[in-house]
Coordinates of C-alpha atoms in Angstrom, one line a residue:
M19 CA 160.3 74.0 130.4
P20 CA 164.4 75.6 132.3
L21 CA 163.4 79.5 133.1
N22 CA 165.7 81.1 131.0
R23 CA 165.8 84.9 129.4
R24 CA 165.5 83.7 126.1
T25 CA 162.5 81.4 126.3
F26 CA 160.5 84.2 129.0
L27 CA 161.2 86.7 125.9
G28 CA 160.0 84.0 123.0
S29 CA 156.8 83.7 125.3
T30 CA 156.7 87.7 125.9
A31 CA 156.5 88.3 122.2
V32 CA 153.8 87.6 122.1
A33 CA 152.3 87.3 125.4
G34 CA 153.4 90.7 126.9
A35 CA 154.6 93.5 124.4
G36 CA 152.6 91.9 121.2
A37 CA 149.4 93.4 121.2
A38 CA 146.5 91.7 120.7
L39 CA 143.6 92.8 117.9
V40 CA 140.3 92.5 118.8
G41 CA 138.2 92.9 115.2
G42 CA 135.1 94.9 114.2
A43 CA 133.9 97.6 113.9
A44 CA 130.7 96.5 115.8
V45 CA 129.0 99.6 117.4
P46 CA 128.5 99.6 121.1
A47 CA 125.5 101.5 122.9
E48 CA 126.8 104.8 122.6
A49 CA 126.0 108.4 124.2
T50 CA 126.5 111.8 122.8
G51 CA 126.6 114.6 125.1
R52 CA 127.5 118.0 124.0
G53 CA 131.3 118.3 124.4
H54 CA 132.7 119.8 127.1
G55 CA 134.8 122.9 126.5
H56 CA 134.6 122.2 122.8
G57 CA 132.9 125.2 121.9
H58 CA 131.2 123.8 118.8
G59 CA 128.8 121.8 120.7
R60 CA 129.6 118.8 118.9
P61 CA 129.5 115.7 120.3
Q62 CA 131.8 113.4 121.5
K63 CA 133.8 110.8 120.6
R64 CA 132.6 108.6 122.6
Y65 CA 133.1 104.0 122.9
S66 CA 132.3 101.7 126.4
F67 CA 133.4 98.4 126.6
T68 CA 133.4 95.1 129.4
V69 CA 136.3 93.2 131.0
M70 CA 134.4 89.5 132.6
G71 CA 136.7 88.4 134.9
T72 CA 136.7 85.1 137.0
T73 CA 138.7 83.5 139.4
D74 CA 139.7 80.9 142.1
L75 CA 137.8 78.2 139.9
H76 CA 139.7 75.7 142.0
G77 CA 140.1 72.9 138.7
N78 CA 135.6 73.0 138.5
V79 CA 133.8 72.8 135.4
F80 CA 131.6 71.2 136.3
N81 CA 128.2 72.3 138.9
W82 CA 129.7 68.8 140.5
D83 CA 131.6 68.0 144.2
Y84 CA 133.3 65.3 143.1
F85 CA 133.8 64.5 147.3
T86 CA 130.1 64.2 147.7
D87 CA 129.4 63.0 143.9
K88 CA 126.7 64.5 142.6
E89 CA 125.7 68.4 141.3
F90 CA 127.3 70.8 143.8
D91 CA 124.3 72.5 146.5
D92 CA 125.3 74.5 149.6
A93 CA 123.3 76.6 152.0
A94 CA 122.8 79.5 149.2
H95 CA 122.0 77.2 146.2
N96 CA 125.5 78.6 144.7
D97 CA 126.5 77.0 141.7
I98 CA 130.1 76.4 140.4
G99 CA 132.1 76.3 137.6
L100 CA 133.1 77.5 134.0
A101 CA 130.3 75.6 131.4
K102 CA 128.2 78.1 134.2
I103 CA 130.3 80.9 133.4
S104 CA 130.3 79.9 130.0
T105 CA 126.5 80.4 129.7
L106 CA 126.9 84.2 131.4
V107 CA 130.0 85.0 129.3
E108 CA 128.6 84.5 125.9
R109 CA 125.2 86.4 126.8
V110 CA 127.0 89.2 128.0
R111 CA 128.8 89.1 124.6
E112 CA 125.9 88.9 122.6
E113 CA 124.2 92.3 125.0
K114 CA 127.6 94.4 124.2
G115 CA 129.1 93.1 120.5
R116 CA 131.9 90.2 121.3
H117 CA 134.0 93.2 119.9
N118 CA 133.8 95.7 122.6
T119 CA 134.5 93.2 125.5
L120 CA 137.4 91.3 127.3
L121 CA 137.2 87.7 129.7
I122 CA 139.8 87.4 132.6
D123 CA 140.7 85.6 135.3
A124 CA 143.2 86.2 138.9
G125 CA 144.4 82.5 139.5
D126 CA 144.6 80.1 141.5
T127 CA 142.7 78.0 138.1
I128 CA 144.3 74.1 138.1
Q129 CA 143.8 73.4 142.0
G130 CA 141.2 72.8 144.3
T131 CA 139.3 69.6 142.2
Q132 CA 139.6 65.6 141.8
L133 CA 139.1 66.7 137.8
S134 CA 141.9 68.9 138.5
Y135 CA 143.8 66.4 140.6
Y136 CA 143.3 63.9 138.3
Y137 CA 145.3 65.7 135.6
A138 CA 148.0 66.4 137.4
R139 CA 148.5 63.4 139.3
I140 CA 146.9 60.1 138.1
D141 CA 147.2 60.8 133.9
P142 CA 149.6 63.5 133.7
I143 CA 149.9 67.0 131.4
T144 CA 153.0 66.8 130.8
A145 CA 153.2 62.6 130.5
K146 CA 154.9 62.3 126.6
R147 CA 151.8 62.9 124.1
G148 CA 149.3 63.3 128.0
P149 CA 146.1 65.4 127.9
V150 CA 146.0 68.7 127.3
H151 CA 144.3 70.1 130.9
P152 CA 140.5 70.0 131.3
M153 CA 141.0 73.8 132.4
A154 CA 142.3 74.8 128.9
Q155 CA 140.4 73.5 127.3
A156 CA 137.3 75.0 128.9
M157 CA 139.2 78.3 129.1
N158 CA 140.0 78.0 125.3
A159 CA 137.4 77.3 124.1
I160 CA 135.0 80.3 126.6
G161 CA 138.0 82.3 124.8
Y162 CA 140.1 83.9 127.8
D163 CA 142.2 86.6 127.2
A164 CA 144.2 86.6 130.6
A165 CA 145.0 84.7 133.4
A166 CA 146.9 85.7 136.5
L167 CA 148.4 83.4 138.4
G168 CA 147.0 82.4 141.9
N169 CA 149.3 80.5 144.5
H170 CA 147.7 77.1 143.9
E171 CA 149.2 77.4 140.3
F172 CA 152.0 76.5 141.8
N173 CA 151.0 73.6 144.0
Y174 CA 152.0 70.6 141.8
G175 CA 155.3 71.6 140.3
I176 CA 157.1 74.3 137.9
P177 CA 156.9 71.5 135.4
V178 CA 152.8 71.1 135.2
L179 CA 152.0 74.6 135.7
R180 CA 154.7 74.9 132.8
K181 CA 152.9 72.4 130.8
F182 CA 149.1 74.6 131.8
E183 CA 150.5 77.2 129.9
E184 CA 151.8 76.2 126.9
Q185 CA 148.0 74.2 126.4
C186 CA 146.7 77.7 127.3
R187 CA 146.1 80.2 124.3
F188 CA 146.3 83.1 126.3
P189 CA 148.6 84.8 128.4
L190 CA 149.2 83.2 132.6
L191 CA 150.6 86.9 133.9
G192 CA 152.9 87.5 137.1
A193 CA 154.6 90.5 136.8
N194 CA 155.8 89.7 140.3
A195 CA 157.0 86.1 140.3
L196 CA 160.5 86.4 138.9
D197 CA 163.0 84.3 138.2
A198 CA 165.3 83.8 141.5
K199 CA 168.5 83.8 139.0
T200 CA 167.8 86.8 136.8
L201 CA 165.7 88.6 138.7
K202 CA 163.7 89.0 135.1
P203 CA 160.2 87.7 134.8
A204 CA 159.5 84.4 134.8
F205 CA 156.3 84.4 133.1
A206 CA 154.5 87.3 131.1
P207 CA 154.2 90.4 133.3
Y208 CA 151.3 91.6 130.9
V209 CA 149.1 91.4 127.8
I210 CA 147.9 95.4 126.0
K211 CA 144.6 94.0 123.7
K212 CA 142.7 96.6 121.6
L213 CA 139.4 97.0 120.8
R214 CA 138.0 98.9 117.5
T215 CA 136.0 101.9 117.6
P216 CA 134.0 102.9 115.6
H217 CA 135.9 106.4 115.4
G218 CA 138.7 105.2 113.9
R219 CA 141.3 105.1 116.8
E220 CA 141.3 102.1 118.4
V221 CA 141.1 101.4 122.6
R222 CA 144.6 100.5 123.8
V223 CA 143.4 98.0 127.4
A224 CA 146.5 96.2 129.2
I225 CA 146.4 93.9 131.7
L226 CA 149.0 93.7 134.7
G227 CA 148.2 90.3 136.6
L228 CA 149.8 90.1 139.5
T229 CA 150.7 87.0 142.3
N230 CA 150.6 86.3 145.9
P231 CA 154.0 86.8 147.7
G232 CA 152.8 83.3 149.8
I233 CA 153.7 81.0 147.0
A234 CA 157.6 81.8 148.4
I235 CA 156.3 79.7 151.2
W236 CA 153.6 77.8 150.7
D237 CA 155.0 76.1 148.1
K238 CA 158.7 77.2 149.2
A239 CA 159.4 73.3 148.0
N240 CA 159.0 73.9 144.2
V241 CA 160.2 77.5 144.0
Q242 CA 163.1 77.7 146.6
G243 CA 165.8 78.8 143.9
K244 CA 163.4 78.7 140.9
M245 CA 161.7 81.5 141.3
T246 CA 161.1 85.3 143.6
F247 CA 158.0 87.1 144.3
P248 CA 158.2 90.3 145.5
G249 CA 155.6 92.4 147.0
L250 CA 152.6 93.7 144.4
E251 CA 152.3 97.2 145.5
E252 CA 156.6 97.2 144.5
Q253 CA 155.8 96.0 141.2
A254 CA 152.3 97.5 140.1
A255 CA 154.1 100.6 140.9
K256 CA 156.9 99.9 138.5
W257 CA 155.2 98.1 135.7
V258 CA 152.0 101.0 134.9
P259 CA 153.6 103.4 134.3
K260 CA 155.3 102.0 131.3
L261 CA 152.6 99.9 130.4
R262 CA 150.5 104.5 129.7
S263 CA 154.4 105.3 128.4
M264 CA 153.2 102.1 125.6
G265 CA 150.4 103.6 125.5
A266 CA 147.6 102.1 127.3
D267 CA 144.8 103.7 127.6
V268 CA 143.5 101.3 130.0
V269 CA 144.5 99.8 132.5
I270 CA 143.0 96.9 134.5
V271 CA 144.9 94.7 137.3
S272 CA 143.7 91.2 137.6
A273 CA 145.6 90.2 141.1
H274 CA 145.2 87.1 143.2
S275 CA 146.1 89.0 146.1
G276 CA 142.4 89.9 148.5
T277 CA 141.7 93.2 149.9
S278 CA 142.0 93.5 154.0
G279 CA 145.3 94.6 154.0
T280 CA 146.3 91.3 155.8
S281 CA 149.0 88.2 156.1
S282 CA 147.9 84.8 156.7
Y283 CA 152.5 84.1 157.3
G284 CA 152.8 87.2 160.0
D285 CA 156.7 88.7 159.2
Q286 CA 157.9 85.9 157.1
V287 CA 158.0 87.5 154.3
P288 CA 158.3 91.3 154.3
Y289 CA 155.1 91.6 151.4
V290 CA 150.9 91.9 152.2
E291 CA 149.1 88.4 151.5
N292 CA 145.8 90.5 150.4
A293 CA 147.3 93.8 149.0
A294 CA 145.0 94.6 146.5
A295 CA 143.0 97.9 148.0
L296 CA 146.5 98.7 149.1
V297 CA 148.1 98.9 145.0
A298 CA 144.5 100.5 143.8
E299 CA 145.4 103.1 146.7
Q300 CA 149.3 103.5 146.4
V301 CA 149.8 102.8 142.3
P302 CA 148.4 105.7 140.3
G303 CA 147.3 105.0 137.0
I304 CA 145.2 101.8 137.4
D305 CA 141.2 101.9 136.5
A306 CA 140.2 98.7 137.7
I307 CA 140.9 95.6 139.6
L308 CA 139.8 92.4 139.6
V309 CA 140.9 90.1 142.9
G310 CA 141.5 86.7 144.0
H311 CA 142.8 85.4 146.4
A312 CA 139.8 85.4 149.4
H313 CA 137.0 83.7 148.5
S314 CA 135.3 86.9 148.5
E315 CA 132.3 88.2 147.1
I316 CA 132.6 91.8 145.8
A317 CA 130.4 93.5 143.9
E318 CA 132.3 96.9 143.5
R319 CA 134.6 98.0 145.6
R320 CA 136.1 101.7 145.7
V321 CA 139.9 102.7 146.3
V322 CA 140.4 107.1 146.3
N323 CA 144.2 106.4 144.5
K324 CA 146.3 108.7 148.0
A325 CA 148.3 110.6 144.6
T326 CA 146.0 111.4 142.2
G327 CA 142.3 111.3 144.4
R328 CA 141.1 109.9 141.6
E329 CA 138.4 106.2 142.1
V330 CA 139.5 102.3 141.7
V331 CA 137.0 100.1 141.1
L332 CA 137.7 97.2 142.8
S333 CA 135.4 93.9 142.3
E334 CA 135.7 89.5 143.1
P335 CA 133.4 87.6 142.2
A336 CA 133.7 85.0 144.9
K337 CA 135.5 81.4 143.9
W338 CA 134.5 78.7 141.8
G339 CA 132.8 80.4 138.6
Q340 CA 130.1 81.1 141.3
R341 CA 130.2 84.9 140.6
L342 CA 131.2 86.6 137.1
T343 CA 132.3 90.5 138.2
L344 CA 131.3 92.5 134.9
F345 CA 134.2 96.1 135.1
D346 CA 131.3 98.7 132.3
I347 CA 134.2 101.4 131.3
E348 CA 133.3 104.3 128.8
L349 CA 135.4 106.2 127.5
V350 CA 135.1 110.2 125.6
W351 CA 138.1 111.2 122.7
E352 CA 139.9 114.2 124.5
R353 CA 143.4 116.1 123.6
G354 CA 143.6 113.3 121.5
S355 CA 143.7 110.4 122.8
W356 CA 140.9 108.5 125.1
Q357 CA 140.1 108.9 128.4
V358 CA 138.4 107.1 131.6
E359 CA 135.0 108.9 132.4
K360 CA 133.4 106.1 134.4
V361 CA 134.6 103.4 135.7
G362 CA 131.6 100.4 137.2
A363 CA 131.3 96.9 138.5
K364 CA 128.8 94.2 139.1
I365 CA 128.1 90.8 139.4
L366 CA 126.3 87.8 137.8
N367 CA 125.4 84.4 139.9
S368 CA 125.7 81.8 137.7
N369 CA 122.8 79.6 139.7
A370 CA 121.2 81.9 137.1
V371 CA 121.9 80.1 134.1
P372 CA 122.0 76.1 132.6
E373 CA 125.6 74.7 131.9
D374 CA 126.9 75.1 128.0
R375 CA 126.4 72.1 126.3
K376 CA 129.3 72.5 124.1
I377 CA 132.0 73.2 127.5
T378 CA 130.0 70.0 128.8
G379 CA 129.7 68.0 125.9
L380 CA 133.9 68.9 125.5
L381 CA 134.8 67.4 128.8
A382 CA 131.7 64.5 129.1
D383 CA 135.2 62.0 129.3
E384 CA 137.4 63.2 131.2
H385 CA 134.1 63.7 133.1
R386 CA 133.6 60.2 133.3
K387 CA 137.0 59.0 134.0
V388 CA 137.0 61.2 137.5
V389 CA 133.8 60.4 138.6
A390 CA 134.9 56.0 138.1
Y391 CA 138.4 57.2 139.7
V392 CA 136.6 58.4 143.1
N393 CA 133.7 55.7 143.2
Q394 CA 136.6 53.0 143.3
V395 CA 136.8 50.9 146.6
I396 CA 139.8 50.6 148.5
G397 CA 138.4 49.8 152.0
T398 CA 135.1 49.0 154.2
S399 CA 134.7 51.3 157.8
T400 CA 132.7 49.5 161.0
V401 CA 130.5 52.1 161.6
A402 CA 129.5 56.0 159.7
M403 CA 131.6 58.5 161.2
S404 CA 131.1 62.2 160.0
T405 CA 132.7 65.5 160.6
V406 CA 129.6 67.9 161.7
D407 CA 130.9 68.1 165.2
A408 CA 134.2 68.2 164.6
P409 CA 135.5 71.9 165.6
W410 CA 133.8 71.3 168.6
K411 CA 134.0 67.4 170.2
D412 CA 137.6 65.5 169.6
E413 CA 135.4 63.5 166.6
P414 CA 137.1 59.7 165.2
L415 CA 137.4 61.2 161.7
I416 CA 139.8 63.5 163.4
D417 CA 142.3 61.4 165.3
L418 CA 142.4 59.2 162.3
I419 CA 144.2 61.9 159.5
N420 CA 146.0 62.0 163.2
H421 CA 146.6 58.8 163.0
V422 CA 147.9 58.1 159.7
Q423 CA 150.4 61.3 160.0
V424 CA 151.4 59.6 163.6
E425 CA 152.1 56.7 161.7
T426 CA 154.2 57.9 158.5
V427 CA 156.3 59.9 160.6
K428 CA 157.5 57.3 162.6
A429 CA 158.5 54.9 160.1
A430 CA 160.1 57.8 157.9
L431 CA 161.9 57.8 161.1
A432 CA 162.7 55.3 161.6
G433 CA 166.3 54.1 162.6
S434 CA 167.3 57.8 163.0
E435 CA 168.5 59.9 165.8
W436 CA 164.8 60.6 166.5
A437 CA 163.8 57.9 165.7
A438 CA 163.6 57.3 170.0
L439 CA 161.0 60.9 170.4
P440 CA 157.1 61.0 170.9
V441 CA 155.5 61.7 167.4
L442 CA 152.1 64.2 167.7
S443 CA 150.4 65.4 165.4
Q444 CA 148.5 68.1 164.1
A445 CA 145.5 68.4 161.8
S446 CA 142.2 70.2 161.5
C447 CA 138.9 70.3 160.2
F448 CA 138.6 71.1 156.8
S449 CA 135.6 70.6 155.8
R450 CA 131.9 69.8 157.8
S451 CA 130.3 67.6 155.6
A452 CA 133.5 65.4 155.5
S453 CA 132.0 61.4 156.6
I454 CA 133.0 57.4 155.3
P455 CA 129.9 55.5 155.4
A456 CA 129.5 52.2 157.7
G457 CA 130.3 49.7 154.4
E458 CA 132.8 50.2 151.6
V459 CA 135.0 53.5 151.5
T460 CA 135.9 55.2 148.6
I461 CA 138.6 56.8 147.1
K462 CA 135.8 60.5 147.7
D463 CA 135.4 59.0 150.9
A464 CA 139.0 58.9 152.1
A465 CA 140.6 61.9 150.2
G466 CA 137.4 64.3 151.9
L467 CA 138.8 64.5 154.9
Y468 CA 141.6 66.1 153.4
P469 CA 140.7 68.7 150.4
F470 CA 143.6 70.5 150.4
E471 CA 146.7 69.5 148.3
N472 CA 148.7 70.0 151.5
T473 CA 152.0 67.8 151.7
M474 CA 153.7 66.2 155.4
E475 CA 156.5 67.9 157.0
A476 CA 157.9 66.3 160.8
R477 CA 159.1 69.3 162.5
L478 CA 161.1 69.6 166.3
L479 CA 159.6 71.4 169.1
T480 CA 160.0 71.0 172.6
G481 CA 156.9 71.2 175.3
A482 CA 157.3 74.9 176.3
Q483 CA 156.5 75.2 171.9
I484 CA 153.4 72.6 172.1
R485 CA 151.7 74.9 175.2
E486 CA 151.6 78.4 172.7
Y487 CA 150.9 76.7 170.1
L488 CA 147.2 74.7 171.4
E489 CA 146.9 77.8 173.2
F490 CA 147.5 80.5 169.8
S491 CA 144.4 77.5 167.9
A492 CA 141.9 78.2 170.8
R493 CA 141.8 81.7 169.7
Y494 CA 139.3 79.9 167.3
Y495 CA 136.4 80.0 169.7
V496 CA 133.8 82.8 171.3
Q497 CA 134.4 83.2 174.9
T498 CA 131.4 81.9 176.5
P499 CA 130.5 82.7 179.3
A500 CA 129.9 79.9 182.8
G501 CA 126.6 78.3 183.6
G502 CA 124.8 79.6 180.2
P503 CA 123.5 77.7 177.9
V504 CA 126.5 77.4 174.5
D505 CA 125.1 78.0 170.7
T506 CA 127.1 76.1 168.2
S507 CA 126.6 78.1 165.3
K508 CA 128.2 81.0 168.2
L509 CA 131.0 79.5 169.0
T510 CA 133.3 79.2 166.7
N511 CA 135.4 81.1 164.1
A512 CA 136.3 83.6 166.6
G513 CA 137.7 87.2 165.0
G514 CA 137.3 85.5 161.1
T515 CA 140.2 82.3 162.1
P516 CA 139.2 80.6 159.5
D517 CA 138.0 75.8 160.6
Y518 CA 141.0 75.0 158.4
N519 CA 143.5 77.0 160.7
Y520 CA 141.6 75.2 163.6
D521 CA 144.3 72.6 165.0
V522 CA 143.8 69.6 167.2
V523 CA 147.2 67.7 168.3
S524 CA 147.0 64.1 169.5
G525 CA 149.8 62.5 171.2
V526 CA 149.2 64.2 174.7
T527 CA 146.0 65.2 176.5
Y528 CA 143.7 68.8 177.0
E529 CA 141.3 71.1 178.0
I530 CA 139.9 74.3 176.6
D531 CA 139.1 76.5 179.1
I532 CA 136.3 79.0 176.3
A533 CA 135.3 81.3 179.8
K534 CA 138.6 82.2 179.6
P535 CA 139.6 85.1 177.9
A536 CA 142.3 83.6 174.2
G537 CA 146.2 83.3 175.0
S538 CA 144.7 81.6 178.4
R539 CA 142.7 78.4 177.5
I540 CA 144.9 75.7 178.1
V541 CA 144.4 73.3 180.7
D542 CA 146.0 70.0 182.6
L543 CA 148.2 69.3 179.3
Q544 CA 148.8 65.8 179.2
F545 CA 151.0 64.2 178.3
D546 CA 151.6 59.9 179.1
G547 CA 149.5 61.2 181.8
K548 CA 152.1 63.8 183.2
A549 CA 151.8 66.8 183.3
L550 CA 153.5 68.4 180.1
D551 CA 157.3 68.9 180.4
P552 CA 157.8 72.0 179.1
A553 CA 161.5 71.2 178.5
A554 CA 161.2 67.8 176.6
T555 CA 160.9 67.3 173.2
F556 CA 158.6 66.1 170.1
V557 CA 158.5 65.7 166.4
L558 CA 155.5 67.4 165.6
A559 CA 154.1 65.7 162.1
V560 CA 152.6 68.4 160.2
N561 CA 151.0 69.9 157.4
N562 CA 153.8 71.9 154.5
Y563 CA 151.0 74.5 154.5
R564 CA 151.3 75.2 158.6
A565 CA 155.2 74.4 158.9
S566 CA 156.0 77.3 156.1
G567 CA 154.0 79.4 158.1
G568 CA 150.2 79.5 156.9
G569 CA 148.2 80.7 159.6
N570 CA 150.1 81.9 161.8
F571 CA 150.9 80.1 164.5
P572 CA 153.9 80.0 166.1
H573 CA 157.0 78.3 166.5
V574 CA 156.5 75.5 163.8
A575 CA 158.0 77.4 160.9
A576 CA 161.7 78.5 162.6
A577 CA 161.1 75.5 163.4
Q578 CA 163.9 72.2 162.6
Q579 CA 162.5 70.1 159.7
L580 CA 163.7 66.1 160.4
W581 CA 161.9 65.1 158.0
S582 CA 159.1 65.7 154.7
N583 CA 158.1 63.6 151.6
S584 CA 155.9 65.2 148.4
D585 CA 153.2 63.2 147.9
E586 CA 149.7 64.9 149.7
I587 CA 148.3 64.1 152.7
R588 CA 145.2 62.9 150.8
N589 CA 146.6 60.4 149.2
T590 CA 148.7 58.9 152.5
I591 CA 144.5 58.5 153.4
I592 CA 144.2 56.5 150.7
S593 CA 146.6 54.2 150.8
W594 CA 146.3 54.0 154.6
V595 CA 142.9 52.2 154.0
Q596 CA 143.8 50.5 151.2
T597 CA 146.4 48.9 153.1
A598 CA 144.2 48.3 156.3
G599 CA 141.9 47.1 154.2
T600 CA 139.8 48.3 157.4
V601 CA 138.6 51.1 158.6
D602 CA 138.1 50.0 162.9
P603 CA 137.5 53.7 165.2
A604 CA 138.8 51.5 167.9
A605 CA 142.2 51.1 166.6
F606 CA 142.7 54.7 166.3
A607 CA 140.0 57.0 168.5
S608 CA 140.0 58.4 171.7
V609 CA 138.6 61.5 173.6
D610 CA 141.5 63.6 173.9
W611 CA 141.0 67.0 173.8
K612 CA 137.0 68.8 175.7
L613 CA 135.7 72.6 176.0
T614 CA 135.3 72.9 179.5
R615 CA 133.8 76.2 181.7
D616 CA 135.8 76.5 184.6
G617 CA 136.5 72.7 185.2
T618 CA 133.2 71.8 183.4
P619 CA 132.8 70.0 180.1
V620 CA 130.9 71.5 177.9
F621 CA 129.3 68.6 176.3

């Protein structure tokens, strides 16, 4: 759907400016207190309601891991998926009265599992008479009132997102997703829901949706020239007063943005990635913020607004449907309007309840199709390989990713002016549980190496820049003095660096001296058996997340782009295995890097 004012206003007439009435005069659990300053001792009118929230569902309907092809489980025994959330939601509605609840989401809905991938790429929702997206089906059935846009909503391009939006019976909100030409909102900025009370005047609850400015970087290929994404604080400051002037009694923000105040993309865009706490602090008139994006679990955090001195309550319900946030909001009728008297937040754990059969039954066919798809055999492997030790050892499975990327980039640059340059490649250990068995290799095995929807690029870097890139990457290790024992459980993720922001680079050899401080760890960096020439030029095969500034690695985002494509690296790996027929580490595995301390190998 083209982004023009007419289509935007057409959808907003329903979703944004229009107010939906949530019917019924069910009486909530009420408190009657003595009137403050009324002088007559009349009981005050009170009303309480609950806003439930999910975030970062990432395509999870079932408590199922499509990469291992079994029920999801982790060390903490979390469960996942909308089928579990549905059970929790129904219980809350029964307890509070359905008419005294709302249900919202904070984004990253349509990407992350093979279920969501299948309906974007294999049997796409955009096809003529195409299917309805499983996430739209499930969220419609559960009865969501609104969802904010996440950055991963844009991974499959705007047509897939627009089709998903069309299939949802609730608005997708993004006050800071603007049409690049008109600078008007490209999605509904807000929705106002009316809750009936036993006291005559309804409560008007405004939900303002904010998304992540990093979309401009991470999904540049899909959004450049079409949409622009200003900062959350700026857009909240513009919209919250409007919502109050329109008669909103309560303002809830659904923000696809963490609370840390930091960014992973450096100074590439002037806006903060994780801005939810800043919004609470800087923008008056907000009562609560449903937080997303960071995959953190925050039951309740209170932030004092600098202008008003009032507390704003923030909550983030982890990811994948593991938790459900409940904001309990208590109102009192004073001076002719509803005033927020108290807000509290807590979270419920989805592992305490069974899946809702209504949801699992609704999507049983889609689930079966995707399970059959991921179990297709595409080749064989001569040995079993895993990524268990990949965060601290050069493992063949990571070499396989780099090998596929190098081959792909070399083929793409053949015949160009860059054809003679050496090709290096970066890869990360995205999952410590990825594996390929000896014998038959399926789509799920190959796809498990690359759980993200990243695509590939080729960038031009110098030897000096490669060294700085590797130094930056090596910050991942905790400084560990020589001589003593090494505990691998305490060796990695220094300074909170996630595994996916530790890159190894193939095509060069080097040591990482973890006894040295970060910034001076790369030792004996060689290319072709000789010390790396700082002035030499190289092609780096790199994923689009890294190339666009994700992780804030030096040089690569500003480097000249020689080539890019729109196929997920995961698919490129699957195709490579299908074409090769056999995965044999003898063809691609080599030990190019190792951890040392004062010259002595750690392993």
